[in-house]
C-alpha positions as semicolon CSV with decimal commas, in nm:
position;residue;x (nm);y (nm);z (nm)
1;X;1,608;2,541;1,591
2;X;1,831;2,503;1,885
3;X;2,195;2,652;1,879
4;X;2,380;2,389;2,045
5;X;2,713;2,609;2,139
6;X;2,441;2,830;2,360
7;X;2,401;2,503;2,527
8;X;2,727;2,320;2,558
9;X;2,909;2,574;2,743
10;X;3,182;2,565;3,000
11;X;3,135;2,248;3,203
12;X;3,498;2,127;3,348
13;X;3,407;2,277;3,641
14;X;3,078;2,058;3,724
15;X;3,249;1,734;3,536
16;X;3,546;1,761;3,808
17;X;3,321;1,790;4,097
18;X;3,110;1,495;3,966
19;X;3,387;1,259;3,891
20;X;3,502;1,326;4,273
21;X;3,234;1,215;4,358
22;X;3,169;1,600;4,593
23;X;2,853;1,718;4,662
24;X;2,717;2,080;4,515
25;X;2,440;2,240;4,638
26;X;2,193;2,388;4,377
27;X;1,971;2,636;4,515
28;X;1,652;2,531;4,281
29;X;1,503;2,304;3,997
30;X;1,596;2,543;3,718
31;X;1,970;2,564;3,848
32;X;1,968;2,153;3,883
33;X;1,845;2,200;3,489
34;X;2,077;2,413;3,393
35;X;2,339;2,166;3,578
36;X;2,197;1,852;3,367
37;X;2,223;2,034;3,070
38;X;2,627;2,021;3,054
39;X;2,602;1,698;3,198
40;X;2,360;1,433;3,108
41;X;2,487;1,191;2,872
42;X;2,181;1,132;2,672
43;X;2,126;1,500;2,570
44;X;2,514;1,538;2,505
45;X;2,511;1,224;2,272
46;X;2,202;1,448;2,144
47;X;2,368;1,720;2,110
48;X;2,657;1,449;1,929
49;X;2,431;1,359;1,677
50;X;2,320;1,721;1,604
51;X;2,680;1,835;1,526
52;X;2,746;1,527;1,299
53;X;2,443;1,579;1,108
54;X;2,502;1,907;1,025
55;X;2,779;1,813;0,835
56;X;2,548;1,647;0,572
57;X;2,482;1,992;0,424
58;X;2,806;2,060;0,318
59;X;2,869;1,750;0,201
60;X;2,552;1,746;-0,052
61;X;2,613;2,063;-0,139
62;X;2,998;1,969;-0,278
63;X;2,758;1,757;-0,552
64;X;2,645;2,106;-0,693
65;X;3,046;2,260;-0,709
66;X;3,311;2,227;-0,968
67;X;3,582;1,982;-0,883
68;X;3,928;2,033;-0,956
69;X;4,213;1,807;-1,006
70;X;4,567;1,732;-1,054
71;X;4,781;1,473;-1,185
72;X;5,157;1,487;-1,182
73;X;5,451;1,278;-1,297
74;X;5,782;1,203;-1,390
75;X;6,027;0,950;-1,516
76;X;6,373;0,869;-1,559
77;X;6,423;0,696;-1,884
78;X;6,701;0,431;-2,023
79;X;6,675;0,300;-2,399
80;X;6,887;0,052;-2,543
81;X;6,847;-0,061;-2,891
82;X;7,029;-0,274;-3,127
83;X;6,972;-0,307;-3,495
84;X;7,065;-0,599;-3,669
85;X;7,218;-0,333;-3,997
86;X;7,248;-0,036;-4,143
87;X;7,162;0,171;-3,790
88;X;7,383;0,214;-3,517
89;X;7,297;0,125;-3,153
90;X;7,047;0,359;-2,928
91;X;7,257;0,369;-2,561
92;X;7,027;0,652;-2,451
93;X;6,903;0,842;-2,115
94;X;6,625;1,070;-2,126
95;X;6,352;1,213;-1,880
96;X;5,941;1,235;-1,931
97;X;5,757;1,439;-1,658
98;X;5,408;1,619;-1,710
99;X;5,117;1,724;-1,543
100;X;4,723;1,743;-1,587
101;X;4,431;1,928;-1,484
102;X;4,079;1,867;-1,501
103;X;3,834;2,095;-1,396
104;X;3,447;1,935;-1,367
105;X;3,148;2,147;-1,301
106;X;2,810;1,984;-1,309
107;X;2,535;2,128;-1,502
108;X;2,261;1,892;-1,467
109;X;2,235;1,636;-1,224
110;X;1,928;1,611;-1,086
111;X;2,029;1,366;-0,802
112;X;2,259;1,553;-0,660
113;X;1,973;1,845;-0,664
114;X;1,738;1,615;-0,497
115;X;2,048;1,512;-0,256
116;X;2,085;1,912;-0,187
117;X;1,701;1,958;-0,061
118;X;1,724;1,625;0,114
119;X;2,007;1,716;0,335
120;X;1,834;2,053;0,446
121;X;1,550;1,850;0,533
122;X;1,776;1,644;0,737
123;X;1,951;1,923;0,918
124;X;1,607;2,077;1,025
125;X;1,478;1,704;1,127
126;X;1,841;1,695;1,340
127;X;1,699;2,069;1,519
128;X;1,395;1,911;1,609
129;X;1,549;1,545;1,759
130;X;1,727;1,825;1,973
131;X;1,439;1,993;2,054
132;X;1,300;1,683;2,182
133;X;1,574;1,572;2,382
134;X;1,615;1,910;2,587
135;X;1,245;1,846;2,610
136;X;1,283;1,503;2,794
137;X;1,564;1,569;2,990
138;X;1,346;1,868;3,131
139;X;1,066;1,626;3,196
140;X;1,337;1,337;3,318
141;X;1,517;1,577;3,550
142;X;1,219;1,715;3,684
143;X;1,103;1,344;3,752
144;X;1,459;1,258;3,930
145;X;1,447;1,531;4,120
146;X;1,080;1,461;4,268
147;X;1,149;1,115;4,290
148;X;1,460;1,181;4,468
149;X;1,311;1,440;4,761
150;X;1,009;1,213;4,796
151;X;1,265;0,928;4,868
152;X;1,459;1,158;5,108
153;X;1,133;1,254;5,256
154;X;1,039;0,867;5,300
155;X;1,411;0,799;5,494
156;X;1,323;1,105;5,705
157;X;1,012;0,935;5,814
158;X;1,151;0,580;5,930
159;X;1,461;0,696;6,081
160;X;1,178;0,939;6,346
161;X;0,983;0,647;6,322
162;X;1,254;0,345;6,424
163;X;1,436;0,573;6,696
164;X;1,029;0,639;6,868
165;X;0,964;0,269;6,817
166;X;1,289;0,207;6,996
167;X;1,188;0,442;7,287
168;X;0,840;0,216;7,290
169;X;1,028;-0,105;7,285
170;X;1,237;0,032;7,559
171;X;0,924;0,138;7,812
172;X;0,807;-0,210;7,694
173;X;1,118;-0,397;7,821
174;X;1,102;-0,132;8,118
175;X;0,748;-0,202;8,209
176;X;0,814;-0,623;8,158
177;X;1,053;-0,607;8,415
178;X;0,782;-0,474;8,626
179;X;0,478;-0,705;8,555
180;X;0,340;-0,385;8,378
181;X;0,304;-0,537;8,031
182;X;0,233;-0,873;7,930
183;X;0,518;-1,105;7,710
184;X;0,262;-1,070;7,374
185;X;0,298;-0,661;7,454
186;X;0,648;-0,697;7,460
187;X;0,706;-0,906;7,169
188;X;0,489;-0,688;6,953
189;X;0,719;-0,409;7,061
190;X;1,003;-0,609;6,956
191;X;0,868;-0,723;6,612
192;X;0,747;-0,349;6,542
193;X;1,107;-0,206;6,627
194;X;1,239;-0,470;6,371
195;X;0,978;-0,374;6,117
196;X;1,116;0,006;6,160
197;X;1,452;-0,090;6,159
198;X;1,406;-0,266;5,819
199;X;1,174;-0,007;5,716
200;X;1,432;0,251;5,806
201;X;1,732;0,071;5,592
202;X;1,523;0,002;5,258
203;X;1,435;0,402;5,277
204;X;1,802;0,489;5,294
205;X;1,901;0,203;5,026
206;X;1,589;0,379;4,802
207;X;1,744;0,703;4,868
208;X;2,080;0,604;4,757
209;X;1,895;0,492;4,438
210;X;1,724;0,806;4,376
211;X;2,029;0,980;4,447
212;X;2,253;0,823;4,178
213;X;1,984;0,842;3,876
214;X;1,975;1,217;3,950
215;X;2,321;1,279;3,966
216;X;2,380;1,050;3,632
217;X;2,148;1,365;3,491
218;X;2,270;1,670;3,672
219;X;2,598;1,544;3,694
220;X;2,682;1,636;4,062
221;X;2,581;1,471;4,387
222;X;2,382;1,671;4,545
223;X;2,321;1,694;4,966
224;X;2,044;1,599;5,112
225;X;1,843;1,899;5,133
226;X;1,453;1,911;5,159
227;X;1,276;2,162;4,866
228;X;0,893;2,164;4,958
229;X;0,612;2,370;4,740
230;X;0,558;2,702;4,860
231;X;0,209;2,836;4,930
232;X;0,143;3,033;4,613
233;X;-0,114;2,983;4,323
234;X;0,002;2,724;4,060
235;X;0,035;2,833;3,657
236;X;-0,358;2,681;3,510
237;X;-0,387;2,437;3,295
238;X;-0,549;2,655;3,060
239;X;-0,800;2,560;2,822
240;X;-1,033;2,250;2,709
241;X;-0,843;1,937;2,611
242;X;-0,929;1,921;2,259
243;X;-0,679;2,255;2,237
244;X;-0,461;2,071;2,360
245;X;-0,513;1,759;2,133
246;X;-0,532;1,937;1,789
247;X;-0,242;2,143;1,881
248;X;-0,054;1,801;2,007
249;X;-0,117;1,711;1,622
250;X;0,063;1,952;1,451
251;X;0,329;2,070;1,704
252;X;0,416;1,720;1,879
253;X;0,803;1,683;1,844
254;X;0,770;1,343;1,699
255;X;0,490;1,473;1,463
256;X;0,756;1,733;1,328
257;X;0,964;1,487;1,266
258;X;0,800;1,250;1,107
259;X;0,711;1,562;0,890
260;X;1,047;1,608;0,783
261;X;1,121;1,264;0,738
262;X;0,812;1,199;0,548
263;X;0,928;1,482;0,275
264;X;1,281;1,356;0,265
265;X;1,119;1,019;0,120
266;X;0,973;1,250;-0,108
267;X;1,290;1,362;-0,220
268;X;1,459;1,001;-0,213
269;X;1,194;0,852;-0,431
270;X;1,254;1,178;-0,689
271;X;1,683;1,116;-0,666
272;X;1,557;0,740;-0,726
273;X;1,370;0,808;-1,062
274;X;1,671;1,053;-1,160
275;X;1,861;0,734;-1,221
276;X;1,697;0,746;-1,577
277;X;1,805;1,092;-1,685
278;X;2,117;1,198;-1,845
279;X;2,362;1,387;-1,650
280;X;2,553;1,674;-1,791
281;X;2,884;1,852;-1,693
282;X;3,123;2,067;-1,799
283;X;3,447;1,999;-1,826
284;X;3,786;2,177;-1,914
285;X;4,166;2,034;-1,913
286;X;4,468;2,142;-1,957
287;X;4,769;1,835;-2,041
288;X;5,143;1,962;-1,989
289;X;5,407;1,685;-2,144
290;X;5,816;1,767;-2,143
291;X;6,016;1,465;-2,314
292;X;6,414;1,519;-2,264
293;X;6,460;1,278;-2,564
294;X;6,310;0,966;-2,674
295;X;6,451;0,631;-2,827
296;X;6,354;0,723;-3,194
297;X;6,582;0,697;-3,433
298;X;6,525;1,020;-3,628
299;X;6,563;1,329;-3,350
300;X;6,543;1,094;-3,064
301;X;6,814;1,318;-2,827
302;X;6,601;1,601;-2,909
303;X;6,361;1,760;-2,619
304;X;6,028;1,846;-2,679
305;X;5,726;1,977;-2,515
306;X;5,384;2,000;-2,533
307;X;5,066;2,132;-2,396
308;X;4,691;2,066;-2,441
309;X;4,384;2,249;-2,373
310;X;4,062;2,147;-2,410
311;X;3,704;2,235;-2,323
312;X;3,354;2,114;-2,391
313;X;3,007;1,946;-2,259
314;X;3,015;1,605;-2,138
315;X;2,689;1,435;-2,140
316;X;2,560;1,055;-2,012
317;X;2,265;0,935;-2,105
318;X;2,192;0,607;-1,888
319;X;2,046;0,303;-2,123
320;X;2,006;-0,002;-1,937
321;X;2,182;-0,056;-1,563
322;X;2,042;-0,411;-1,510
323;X;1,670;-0,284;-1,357
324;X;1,853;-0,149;-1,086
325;X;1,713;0,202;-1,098
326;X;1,385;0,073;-1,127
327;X;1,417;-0,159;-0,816
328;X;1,581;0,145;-0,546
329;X;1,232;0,316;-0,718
330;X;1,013;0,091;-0,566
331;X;1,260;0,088;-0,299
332;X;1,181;0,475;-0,198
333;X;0,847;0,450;-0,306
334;X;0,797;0,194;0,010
335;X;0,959;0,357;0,188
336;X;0,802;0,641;0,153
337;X;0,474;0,453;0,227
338;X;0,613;0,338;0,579
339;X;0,663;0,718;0,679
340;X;0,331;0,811;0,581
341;X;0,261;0,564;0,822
342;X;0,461;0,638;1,103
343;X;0,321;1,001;1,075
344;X;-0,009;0,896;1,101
345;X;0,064;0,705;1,410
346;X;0,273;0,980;1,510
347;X;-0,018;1,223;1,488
348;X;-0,262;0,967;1,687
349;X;0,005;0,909;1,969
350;X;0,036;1,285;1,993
351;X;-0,323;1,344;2,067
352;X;-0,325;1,011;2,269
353;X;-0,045;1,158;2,492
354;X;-0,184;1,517;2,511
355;X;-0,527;1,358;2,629
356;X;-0,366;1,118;2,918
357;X;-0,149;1,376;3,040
358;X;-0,442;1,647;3,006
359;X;-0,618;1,443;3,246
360;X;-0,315;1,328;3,473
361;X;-0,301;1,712;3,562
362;X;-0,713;1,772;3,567
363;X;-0,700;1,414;3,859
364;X;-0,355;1,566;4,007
365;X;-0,533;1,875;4,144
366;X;-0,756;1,693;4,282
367;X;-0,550;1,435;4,424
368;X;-0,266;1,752;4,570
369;X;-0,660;1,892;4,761
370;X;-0,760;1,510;4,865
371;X;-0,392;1,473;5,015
372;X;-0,383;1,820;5,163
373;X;-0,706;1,755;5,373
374;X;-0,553;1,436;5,498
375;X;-0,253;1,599;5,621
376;X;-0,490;1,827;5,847
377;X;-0,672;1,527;5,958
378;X;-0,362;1,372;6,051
379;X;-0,233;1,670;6,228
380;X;-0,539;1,693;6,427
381;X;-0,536;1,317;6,523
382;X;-0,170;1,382;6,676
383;X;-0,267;1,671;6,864
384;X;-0,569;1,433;7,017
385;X;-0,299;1,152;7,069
386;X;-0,050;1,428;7,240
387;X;-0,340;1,529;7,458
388;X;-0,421;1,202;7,553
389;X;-0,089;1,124;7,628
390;X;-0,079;1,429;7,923
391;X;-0,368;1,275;8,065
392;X;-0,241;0,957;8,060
393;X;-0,546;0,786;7,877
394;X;-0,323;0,690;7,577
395;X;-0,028;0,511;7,574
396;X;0,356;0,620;7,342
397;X;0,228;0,381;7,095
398;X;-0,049;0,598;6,971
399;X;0,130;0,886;6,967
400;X;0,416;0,682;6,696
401;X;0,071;0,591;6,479
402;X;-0,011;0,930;6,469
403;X;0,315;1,094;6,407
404;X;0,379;0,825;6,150
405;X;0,013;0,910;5,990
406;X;0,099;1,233;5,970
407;X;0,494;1,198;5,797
408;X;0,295;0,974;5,530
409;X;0,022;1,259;5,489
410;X;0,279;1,497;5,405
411;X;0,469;1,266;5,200
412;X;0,171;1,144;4,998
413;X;0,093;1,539;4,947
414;X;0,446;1,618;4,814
415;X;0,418;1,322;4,535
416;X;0,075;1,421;4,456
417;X;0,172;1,778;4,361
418;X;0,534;1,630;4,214
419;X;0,295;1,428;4,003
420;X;0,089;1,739;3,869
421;X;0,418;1,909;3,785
422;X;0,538;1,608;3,613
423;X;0,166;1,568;3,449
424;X;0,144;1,946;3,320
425;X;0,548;1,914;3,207
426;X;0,487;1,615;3,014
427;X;0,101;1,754;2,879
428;X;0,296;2,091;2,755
429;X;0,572;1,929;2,582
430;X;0,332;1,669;2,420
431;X;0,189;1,960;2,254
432;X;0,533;2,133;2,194
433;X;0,480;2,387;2,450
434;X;0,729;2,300;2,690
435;X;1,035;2,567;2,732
436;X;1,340;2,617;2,954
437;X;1,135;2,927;3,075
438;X;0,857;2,578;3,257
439;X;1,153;2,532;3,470
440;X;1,193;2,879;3,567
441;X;0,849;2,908;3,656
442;X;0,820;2,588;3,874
443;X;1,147;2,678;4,040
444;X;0,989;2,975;4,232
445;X;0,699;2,712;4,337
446;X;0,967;2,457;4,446
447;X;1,219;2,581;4,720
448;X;1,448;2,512;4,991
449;X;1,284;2,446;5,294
450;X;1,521;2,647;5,489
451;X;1,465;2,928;5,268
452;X;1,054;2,894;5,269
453;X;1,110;2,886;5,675
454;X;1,300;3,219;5,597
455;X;1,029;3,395;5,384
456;X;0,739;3,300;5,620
């Protein structure tokens, strides 16, 4: 089970950058993880949810203690009586105060038993909704994060893109004015310079997108800084899927929890059926009364006290309640039905998802060698557009084609391999492998491009 204050450290820093609205650089995935995990709002409402839910153990358990109470009082006291003969008048003040105390201790309640086990169950089903929501937000910030350098990637491409279709458009104006290229040559120019120009504005409008769903997770804007996938072997996907699968079906987070929730109906339709036994406690009091006087004829002025213990076995034997014990029986009993059923599904959707992702990763390595090869096509058709451009057999416009080819080639290979890690992420936590220690492996694949240009 998670400890949550090992998670919620020390975060005023990061919350004050964020709400300026500053940028902070983080120097890799796992540091943008570590980042999201004082900041993302749907694993601190986790997080919430785990601290309230803790409480429930206490709070059955105070079913199984003695309670203790005390009652206090006191009066102030005016009699006046008048006999119609033979006794004089009562003109009298006097003061009553007392107190009580009542000590219960149950000794059989089986409820409250049932209660007890129940609310561990639910305190262990709480560890494992926390489980699985530092398990998403790893997969959701690892998504965001992709999603977001592909996007910057994209704006990187149309803004080289619009300023060389500019330069085209120029020559094309240029070589109008000369009766070097015809009007349809020139228009085209024109219209493909718009086309870049838009192209160019819906990357950085994407970009701005991507930007602000990762900082809602990692809590910080971060600057625009290229990470690319350094040339090292990537962790296997080891194994044959059905591994994968029948471990999906008993260590799935969802399957865990519908575990848990499947034995706390269990428990509910037991505390259900304890509605027909008796219930027995013990119980002890003690009764403390001090009269000043009283308005009794005979000794009335005089005070008095008096005290009262007592002790004993209280027992309640339910008889007849109106059916309604029998009705919240059937009640849990359906209930109890409806989780066996939402752990079967839960054990079919496990195996489901470990199979789809499985296969995601198997089709991503291909796909990462597919894109790879047509990035190396691509660079070699530039180089042949380059060298035609010396000799003057090709014209600027081929060279933008190729140079455009090849930013999309690179592109397309970054989001194939972003879509393996996200695959083999989403494949290990469907079968409740995934770890903070993923993260730290992936970060030394996934680098600063500055710093890769460094290490080479």
């Amino acid at each position: 089970m998670i400890n949550w204050s090992r998670i919620a450290g020390a975060g005023a820093l990061l919350a004050g950058i964020a709400s300026a609205g500053q940028a902070w650089s983080l120097d890799s995935l796992a540091d943008a993880y570590r980042s999201a995990l004082r900041s993302d709002p749907i694993f601190l409402s986790a997080q919430a949810q785990y601290r309230s839910t803790l409480e429930k153990l206490p709070q059955a358990r105070a079913g199984l203690l003695p309670s203790l109470g005390l009652n206090a009082n006191q009066s102030s006291n005016r009699a006046e009586v008048k006999y119609a003969e033979q006794f004089a008048d009562i003109n009298r003040q006097f003061r009553i105060n007392g107190w009580n105390v009542s000590l219960s201790q149950p000794l059989f309640r089986m409820a409250n038993i049932l209660q007890y086990g129940r609310a561990q169950l639910q305190v262990e089903q709480a560890g494992v909704q926390l489980d699985m929501a530092r398990e998403d937000l790893a997969v959701r910030m690892a998504a965001a994060f992709l999603d977001w350098q592909t996007a910057l990637r994209t704006r990187d491409a149309t803004e080289r893109a619009k300023v060389r279709m500019a330069e085209v458009a120029a020559q094309a104006r240029s070589g109008r004015r000369e009766n070097l290229v015809t009007i349809p040559d020139l228009l085209d120019a024109e219209a493909r310079l718009r086309q870049a120009e838009a192209n160019a504005m819906e990357a950085a409008q994407l970009l701005q997108v991507k930007a602000a769903a990762l900082a809602k997770i990692v809590g910080v804007l971060l600057p625009a800084d290229l990470f690319s996938f350094a040339a090292q072997p990537w962790p296997e996907v080891k194994g044959a899927v059905n591994d994968w699968v029948e471990q999906a079906r008993s260590r799935n987070g969802q399957v865990r929890y519908q575990m848990l929730q499947m034995a706390m109906a269990e428990k509910d339709v037991g505390a259900a059926r304890a509605g027909h036994l008796p219930t027995v406690d013990l119980v002890a009091n003690r009764n403390h009364l001090y009269n000043s006087g009283s308005q009794n004829i005979v000794d009335g002025s005089v005070a008095s006290t008096q005290t009262i213990d007592s002790i004993g076995i209280q027992l309640a034997l339910p008889i007849f309640s109106g059916g309604i014990v029998n009705s919240r029986t059937d009640e849990a009993i359906a209930l109890r039905e409806k989780a066996r059923e939402d752990l079967a599904n839960a054990v079919a959707q496990a195996a489901i998802d470990a199979q789809t992702y499985f296969y995601q990763a198997e089709v991503g390595a291909v796909q990462v060698d597919a894109a790879d090869k047509r990035v190396k096509a691509a660079e070699s058709t530039l180089a042949a557009a380059r060298s035609g451009r010396i000799l003057q057999t090709q014209l600027d416009l081929d060279v933008l084609n190729a140079e455009a080819l090849l930013l999309a080639a690179e592109r397309d290979l970054f989001r194939a391999r972003a879509n393996r890690l996200v695959a083999v992420l989403q494949l290990r936590r469907a079968s409740g492998e995934l770890t903070d220690q993923d993260l730290e492996v992936w970060s030394k694949l996934l680098v600063p491009t500055v710093r890769q240009a460094a290490v080479r």
